[in-house]
Amino acid sequence: MANTTDLDLELDGRRRVLDAWVTTRRRIAALEAEAAELLTEQIDLHDAEVTASPFHREAIYRSMIAEFSAAGHVSKGSVEFAFADAQALHTSLPAVRAAFSKGAVSAGHVREIARASAIVAEAVRNKKVDAAVMSLFETAVLVVAEQDTAARTKAHARQVAAALVGETVVQRHRRAAEERCVTVKSLDDGLALLTAVLPEWIATAISDRLNRMTREVVRARSDRDIVPLPWWFDEVDGIRPEDLSLDDPAFDLLDDGVIPSTRGDTFATDPEVEHFPTDTRTWAQTEADLFTDLLLTADPSVANGDGLDGIQARIQVTVAATTLAGADDKIAELDGHGPLHPDIARDLAGRNTGWSRLFLDPTGMVVETDTYTPTEGMRRFLRARDQHCRFPGCRMPVHRCEIDHNHDHAKGGKTRIDNLGHFCRGHHTLKHPDMPDPHRWTAQQEKDGSVTWHSPLGRDYVDPPPRRVMFV
């Protein structure tokens, strides 16, 4: 019998801890499911009390929420969400309820599925779709939920709900857009909370523009490649600060890091401007200042156009050709977020010259684009296919990722679609040769576009390519 090496013992220990952690997580999910069942019982008690005293409905509800909030040391809003999730599981989502009780999905998954199921449930109640549609929704969503994160499940569930309900989503988006508003709430120490409720595509574009402008400001105030970081900053999503360059897309991750200037003349080397004070604002402070400047200095007018005219952000939208041509109003998709009103998709298409048709196979997979050049065409295809980093659970968007040869080019890997994928820098470095052997990962792309990651502990983790909802 061969002697057990120290490395084998170390790997066995790491495997044991990981297996125990996964098992414990499933047990926690099963216990969360039991807690949801208890909330369902409480809902029945609540309904019975309301039936006996209908004039005190509001008081009965408020008292119930307050009781559970105080007993569980949980906020009022969290308790209300928990009751809503329990009710959805009990009345509309039997398959999700069963998966939850087995620990196959977490409370986070359930919350996202319950939210997305609301529009399907409403359509069923109003007899706009058949009751069997909810079962289809559950089946399609659980395929992803049992294998992926709650965040990815959220986007997928919203896409599935939009595809199944169809016109109802268009009407909901139109009605919701009427609720856009801006509110101000005073805080302590002379601060205030400015809240804007906007259509998702506008909010996403605003956030992206502020992010890019902040990067330019920070770049302008330093002539060094390596960014000095505060003492408390260790790592963001697996990215080491000493590896982070101002030119690196992953630089966007530093939302709160203090990035001091490396010289006295912050914005230029011209001696005439050396009297400018050193800019020591954090990333968040710089972004807030830019937000203020843009709002207070912009002059709303017909000449400046509307929100669509001002869009310069990087967004990717998928829309059926028939919808684009105006033949129907099928829901479009704002990639990575969910449904997009078809009118907005058409307006965006008319203002942009960089759109590409995507050809889908019967399963909803992107198989080609209508334009192809040896380099940019392949990149365009990969961006459309991947949407985000292809490490399981990672949602870093493709414009912040690197294209990787899954089978190393130096070892004979070819530059082909079936050997290329987007990895964020943190996950890309997991398979670099400079990683110690006991900690190095490998990635292999399968025929269906899935990427199988092989961990140092001998486990395989599969990340399927994001599916696109078929509009049929």
XYZ file of C-alpha atoms in Angstrom:
472
model
C 0.000 0.000 0.000
C 1.413 3.337 -1.076
C 2.323 5.888 1.573
C -0.079 8.799 1.905
C 1.691 12.056 1.118
C 1.228 15.301 2.985
C -0.440 16.747 -0.133
C -2.981 13.906 -0.208
C -3.808 14.529 3.442
C -4.225 18.250 2.787
C -6.540 17.631 -0.172
C -8.583 15.104 1.814
C -9.023 17.662 4.577
C -10.159 20.351 2.170
C -12.588 17.959 0.462
C -14.051 16.936 3.817
C -14.649 20.551 4.854
C -16.198 21.451 1.491
C -18.508 18.421 1.488
C -19.596 19.179 5.038
C -20.262 22.827 4.165
C -22.408 21.871 1.128
C -24.368 19.368 3.220
C -24.921 21.942 5.960
C -26.158 24.498 3.430
C -28.748 22.006 2.178
C -29.867 21.325 5.749
C -30.202 25.065 6.368
C -32.350 25.397 3.228
C -34.553 22.511 4.395
C -34.982 24.217 7.772
C -35.860 27.480 5.999
C -38.524 25.507 4.149
C -39.902 24.280 7.478
C -40.028 27.890 8.684
C -41.979 28.832 5.543
C -44.488 26.053 6.280
C -45.015 27.512 9.751
C -45.691 30.920 8.220
C -48.285 29.261 6.000
C -50.004 27.939 9.124
C -49.968 31.453 10.567
C -51.563 32.806 7.390
C -54.451 30.380 7.877
C -54.856 31.558 11.492
C -54.730 35.166 10.316
C -57.424 34.562 7.680
C -59.662 32.909 10.260
C -59.314 35.911 12.579
C -60.064 38.309 9.740
C -63.162 36.306 8.832
C -64.378 36.594 12.421
C -63.532 40.315 12.675
C -63.444 41.769 9.138
C -63.495 45.376 10.360
C -60.182 44.842 12.131
C -58.350 43.370 9.136
C -55.585 45.975 9.073
C -54.976 45.836 12.833
C -54.814 42.030 12.804
C -52.249 42.099 10.000
C -50.083 44.780 11.613
C -50.089 42.938 14.929
C -49.063 39.660 13.265
C -46.153 41.247 11.423
C -44.991 43.070 14.542
C -45.132 39.864 16.593
C -42.989 37.846 14.204
C -40.613 40.752 13.651
C -40.000 41.167 17.380
C -39.745 37.441 18.122
C -37.338 36.756 15.264
C -35.294 39.970 15.579
C -36.069 40.601 11.908
C -37.120 43.844 10.228
C -40.758 44.453 9.360
C -40.022 44.409 5.641
C -38.162 41.086 5.834
C -41.057 39.486 7.727
C -43.552 40.720 5.143
C -41.393 39.307 2.355
C -41.140 35.981 4.194
C -44.936 35.740 4.503
C -45.348 36.632 0.822
C -42.855 33.945 -0.202
C -44.562 31.347 2.006
C -47.939 32.230 0.500
C -46.588 31.952 -3.051
C -45.051 28.553 -2.296
C -48.294 27.291 -0.798
C -50.705 28.570 -3.459
C -48.788 28.716 -6.736
C -45.398 26.981 -6.589
C -45.723 23.352 -5.457
C -42.660 22.171 -7.387
C -40.491 24.945 -5.938
C -41.911 24.156 -2.511
C -40.848 20.508 -2.869
C -37.341 21.462 -4.043
C -37.040 23.902 -1.127
C -38.021 21.238 1.423
C -35.269 18.970 0.066
C -32.695 21.734 0.307
C -32.207 21.791 -3.479
C -32.785 25.571 -3.570
C -32.164 28.242 -0.937
C -34.407 30.905 0.552
C -32.711 33.391 -1.771
C -33.725 31.345 -4.801
C -37.290 31.073 -3.529
C -37.531 34.820 -3.061
C -36.486 35.567 -6.650
C -38.745 32.868 -8.097
C -41.715 34.076 -6.047
C -41.204 37.669 -7.234
C -41.008 36.647 -10.879
C -44.007 34.302 -10.565
C -46.280 37.183 -9.536
C -47.011 38.281 -13.098
C -47.740 34.698 -14.152
C -50.086 34.231 -11.186
C -51.847 37.493 -12.045
C -52.297 36.408 -15.663
C -53.713 33.060 -14.510
C -56.169 34.770 -12.116
C -57.351 37.098 -14.879
C -57.689 34.098 -17.235
C -55.267 35.646 -19.715
C -53.198 32.455 -19.750
C -54.011 28.856 -18.890
C -53.382 27.588 -15.351
C -50.863 25.076 -16.739
C -48.546 27.982 -17.593
C -47.505 28.240 -13.941
C -46.307 24.629 -14.028
C -44.265 25.409 -17.134
C -42.793 28.419 -15.350
C -41.743 26.309 -12.358
C -40.150 23.637 -14.516
C -38.159 26.116 -16.597
C -36.974 28.111 -13.584
C -35.959 25.129 -11.443
C -33.637 23.890 -14.187
C -31.476 26.928 -13.480
C -32.240 27.460 -9.788
C -31.064 24.003 -8.699
C -27.734 24.467 -10.487
C -26.979 28.171 -10.175
C -27.025 31.215 -7.901
C -30.056 33.201 -6.769
C -28.833 36.223 -8.760
C -28.730 34.291 -12.028
C -32.041 32.646 -11.161
C -33.596 36.094 -10.806
C -32.696 37.147 -14.346
C -33.723 33.773 -15.791
C -37.049 33.685 -13.934
C -37.977 37.152 -15.152
C -37.167 36.181 -18.730
C -39.245 32.997 -18.519
C -42.191 34.830 -16.965
C -42.066 37.488 -19.680
C -42.019 34.876 -22.441
C -44.923 32.900 -20.981
C -47.174 35.852 -20.204
C -46.380 37.947 -23.277
C -48.649 40.931 -23.751
C -49.396 41.153 -20.018
C -45.759 42.120 -19.420
C -46.020 44.927 -21.990
C -49.036 46.275 -20.175
C -47.330 45.967 -16.776
C -44.247 47.836 -18.015
C -46.405 50.590 -19.451
C -48.314 50.922 -16.175
C -45.156 50.754 -14.060
C -43.493 53.511 -16.112
C -46.232 55.846 -14.925
C -44.942 55.415 -11.359
C -41.530 56.973 -12.060
C -40.668 59.638 -9.520
C -37.915 61.329 -7.531
C -38.099 61.710 -3.756
C -35.896 63.314 -1.103
C -35.603 62.068 2.482
C -33.583 63.983 5.069
C -30.823 62.084 6.858
C -28.557 63.025 9.752
C -25.612 65.452 9.605
C -26.865 67.563 6.718
C -27.256 64.700 4.244
C -30.297 63.591 2.300
C -31.316 60.479 0.383
C -32.285 61.233 -3.221
C -34.243 58.296 -4.659
C -35.180 58.007 -8.306
C -37.626 55.361 -9.472
C -36.905 54.951 -13.192
C -37.356 52.407 -15.973
C -34.658 49.775 -15.564
C -32.986 50.448 -18.917
C -32.567 54.144 -18.021
C -31.211 53.399 -14.535
C -28.742 50.886 -15.979
C -27.529 53.387 -18.556
C -27.140 56.159 -15.953
C -25.150 53.878 -13.656
C -22.852 52.778 -16.470
C -22.211 56.350 -17.628
C -21.377 57.523 -14.103
C -19.070 54.534 -13.676
C -17.125 55.288 -16.852
C -16.897 59.017 -16.121
C -15.572 58.270 -12.629
C -12.889 56.041 -14.107
C -11.762 58.883 -16.384
C -11.552 61.321 -13.463
C -9.480 58.878 -11.421
C -7.215 58.161 -14.405
C -6.646 61.852 -14.940
C -5.406 62.399 -11.426
C -2.629 59.832 -11.480
C 0.143 59.017 -13.949
C 0.993 55.660 -12.368
C -0.175 52.292 -13.689
C -0.681 50.704 -10.257
C -3.435 52.174 -8.113
C -2.572 52.882 -4.442
C -5.291 51.408 -2.255
C -6.284 51.905 1.391
C -4.865 49.642 4.075
C -8.200 47.893 4.594
C -8.576 46.876 0.956
C -7.662 43.236 0.472
C -9.399 41.767 -2.543
C -12.462 42.352 -4.724
C -14.045 39.277 -6.308
C -10.722 37.439 -6.368
C -8.723 40.318 -7.849
C -5.509 41.205 -6.046
C -4.959 44.959 -5.629
C -1.325 44.728 -6.681
C -2.467 43.329 -10.031
C -5.092 46.005 -10.652
C -4.212 48.603 -13.290
C -6.135 51.736 -14.165
C -6.529 50.336 -17.658
C -8.033 47.118 -16.345
C -11.835 46.863 -16.773
C -12.000 45.255 -13.357
C -11.015 48.663 -11.966
C -14.769 49.365 -12.002
C -15.124 47.116 -8.966
C -13.487 49.599 -6.617
C -16.635 51.402 -5.588
C -15.539 52.467 -2.130
C -11.773 52.295 -2.168
C -9.916 55.529 -1.384
C -7.584 56.108 -4.310
C -5.253 58.955 -3.380
C -3.346 60.952 -5.945
C 0.316 60.071 -6.364
C 1.484 63.616 -6.965
C 0.705 67.135 -5.893
C -0.514 68.493 -9.230
C -3.494 66.169 -9.392
C -4.858 66.835 -12.857
C -1.840 67.930 -14.878
C 1.893 68.496 -14.784
C 1.692 72.045 -16.098
C 3.320 74.287 -13.422
C 0.538 76.828 -13.904
C -2.024 74.478 -12.390
C 0.055 73.026 -9.561
C -1.921 75.102 -7.065
C -4.953 72.800 -7.529
C -5.623 70.870 -4.306
C -4.919 67.174 -4.229
C -8.013 65.165 -5.062
C -8.473 62.525 -2.354
C -12.133 61.692 -2.979
C -13.196 58.070 -2.824
C -14.674 56.367 -5.853
C -18.193 56.708 -4.394
C -17.662 60.393 -3.582
C -16.378 61.124 -7.084
C -19.355 59.353 -8.628
C -21.770 61.292 -6.413
C -20.131 64.606 -7.383
C -20.384 63.765 -11.077
C -24.036 62.833 -10.595
C -24.639 66.235 -8.991
C -22.757 68.115 -11.698
C -24.647 66.404 -14.502
C -28.045 67.146 -12.971
C -27.379 70.760 -11.988
C -25.558 71.864 -15.137
C -27.652 70.084 -17.767
C -30.139 72.292 -19.592
C -33.246 70.305 -20.536
C -34.343 71.331 -24.004
C -35.551 69.926 -27.287
C -32.064 70.452 -28.721
C -30.515 68.157 -26.131
C -32.976 65.359 -26.863
C -34.574 62.882 -24.472
C -33.199 60.014 -22.411
C -32.803 57.740 -25.427
C -30.757 60.392 -27.264
C -28.413 60.599 -24.280
C -27.739 56.874 -24.025
C -24.035 56.199 -24.501
C -23.825 53.274 -22.119
C -22.954 49.710 -23.014
C -26.183 47.740 -23.030
C -27.117 44.636 -24.984
C -30.696 44.030 -26.051
C -32.232 40.970 -27.696
C -35.398 41.540 -29.708
C -37.273 39.423 -32.253
C -36.943 40.602 -35.867
C -40.742 40.742 -36.201
C -40.927 43.028 -33.154
C -38.157 45.240 -34.492
C -40.069 45.589 -37.769
C -43.247 46.551 -35.900
C -45.182 43.427 -36.869
C -45.834 42.529 -33.228
C -45.123 43.698 -29.672
C -43.321 40.689 -28.219
C -41.217 41.478 -25.182
C -37.544 42.264 -25.803
C -34.787 41.411 -23.334
C -32.280 43.702 -21.635
C -29.529 41.124 -21.299
C -28.639 40.289 -17.722
C -31.644 42.162 -16.303
C -34.898 40.946 -17.816
C -37.807 42.076 -20.003
C -37.663 45.348 -21.953
C -40.646 47.135 -23.460
C -40.694 46.585 -27.267
C -41.176 50.320 -27.949
C -37.934 51.058 -26.087
C -36.095 48.300 -27.983
C -37.276 49.726 -31.312
C -36.256 53.264 -30.335
C -32.820 52.087 -29.213
C -32.373 50.124 -32.446
C -33.211 53.153 -34.536
C -30.558 55.246 -32.783
C -27.761 52.695 -32.903
C -25.760 51.506 -35.909
C -24.057 48.621 -34.138
C -26.932 46.159 -33.887
C -26.522 42.535 -34.975
C -29.054 39.891 -35.798
C -28.733 36.746 -33.699
C -29.784 33.384 -35.100
C -31.114 30.997 -32.457
C -31.424 27.230 -32.582
C -34.604 25.504 -31.283
C -33.233 25.447 -27.714
C -32.720 29.222 -27.615
C -28.928 29.108 -28.052
C -27.149 31.730 -30.167
C -25.385 29.870 -32.965
C -24.230 32.664 -35.308
C -24.560 36.324 -36.226
C -25.326 37.716 -39.644
C -21.961 39.462 -39.860
C -18.587 37.751 -39.518
C -14.987 38.864 -39.589
C -12.139 36.676 -38.273
C -11.687 38.685 -35.088
C -14.538 41.077 -34.286
C -17.175 38.675 -35.549
C -16.003 35.994 -33.134
C -15.893 38.514 -30.280
C -19.412 39.647 -31.095
C -20.647 36.066 -31.061
C -18.957 35.378 -27.724
C -20.360 38.532 -26.151
C -23.851 37.555 -27.279
C -23.455 33.978 -26.083
C -21.734 34.489 -22.736
C -23.232 37.765 -21.396
C -21.096 37.383 -18.235
C -18.106 35.527 -16.813
C -18.465 31.798 -17.411
C -17.415 30.709 -13.925
C -20.417 29.177 -12.130
C -22.382 31.885 -10.357
C -20.273 34.850 -11.515
C -22.229 37.716 -13.101
C -19.337 39.986 -14.092
C -20.505 41.417 -17.474
C -18.509 40.529 -20.566
C -17.123 44.038 -21.056
C -15.261 43.581 -17.750
C -13.988 40.123 -18.667
C -11.139 38.636 -20.700
C -11.555 36.147 -23.557
C -9.762 32.945 -22.604
C -8.536 29.956 -24.586
C -10.050 27.201 -22.455
C -7.414 24.813 -23.823
C -4.245 26.881 -23.607
C -3.065 28.288 -26.926
C 0.523 27.560 -25.944
C -0.410 23.895 -25.633
C -2.134 23.651 -29.015
C -5.519 25.132 -28.238
C -7.101 26.690 -31.320
C -8.674 30.130 -31.593
C -12.200 28.882 -32.241
C -15.624 29.669 -30.815
C -15.803 26.278 -29.125
C -12.523 26.941 -27.302
C -13.135 30.552 -26.250
C -15.077 32.038 -23.358
C -15.273 35.144 -21.191
C -13.708 34.913 -17.725
C -13.370 37.786 -15.285
C -9.824 38.455 -14.204
C -10.295 36.909 -10.792
C -11.517 33.596 -12.214
C -9.219 33.693 -15.231
C -6.187 33.673 -12.969
C -7.390 30.456 -11.315
C -6.109 28.494 -14.316
C -2.864 30.385 -14.869
C 0.381 28.353 -14.845
C 1.736 30.486 -11.988
C -0.977 29.119 -9.680
C 0.412 26.394 -7.376
C -0.619 22.923 -8.572
C -2.705 22.129 -5.454
C -4.822 25.235 -6.139
C -4.916 25.433 -9.950
C -8.185 24.975 -11.823
C -8.786 23.885 -15.415
C -11.703 24.721 -17.712
C -13.041 22.724 -20.631
C -15.739 23.802 -23.065
C -18.303 21.165 -24.049
C -20.084 20.776 -27.395
C -23.190 22.582 -26.137
C -21.169 25.633 -25.055
C -21.132 24.652 -21.378
C -17.865 25.205 -19.516
C -16.798 22.503 -17.075
C -14.436 23.716 -14.372
C -12.282 21.071 -12.670
C -11.348 22.077 -9.134
C -8.152 21.153 -7.262
C -10.285 18.934 -5.011
C -11.444 16.822 -7.932
C -14.920 18.344 -8.226
C -16.508 19.361 -11.526
C -18.666 22.490 -11.771
C -20.628 23.069 -14.990
C -21.682 26.516 -16.190
C -24.187 26.258 -19.076
C -24.371 29.151 -21.522
C -27.137 31.644 -20.687
C -30.343 30.671 -22.411
C -32.377 33.176 -24.353
C -36.139 33.075 -24.146
C -37.727 32.044 -27.422
C -40.503 34.320 -28.720
C -42.921 31.949 -30.418
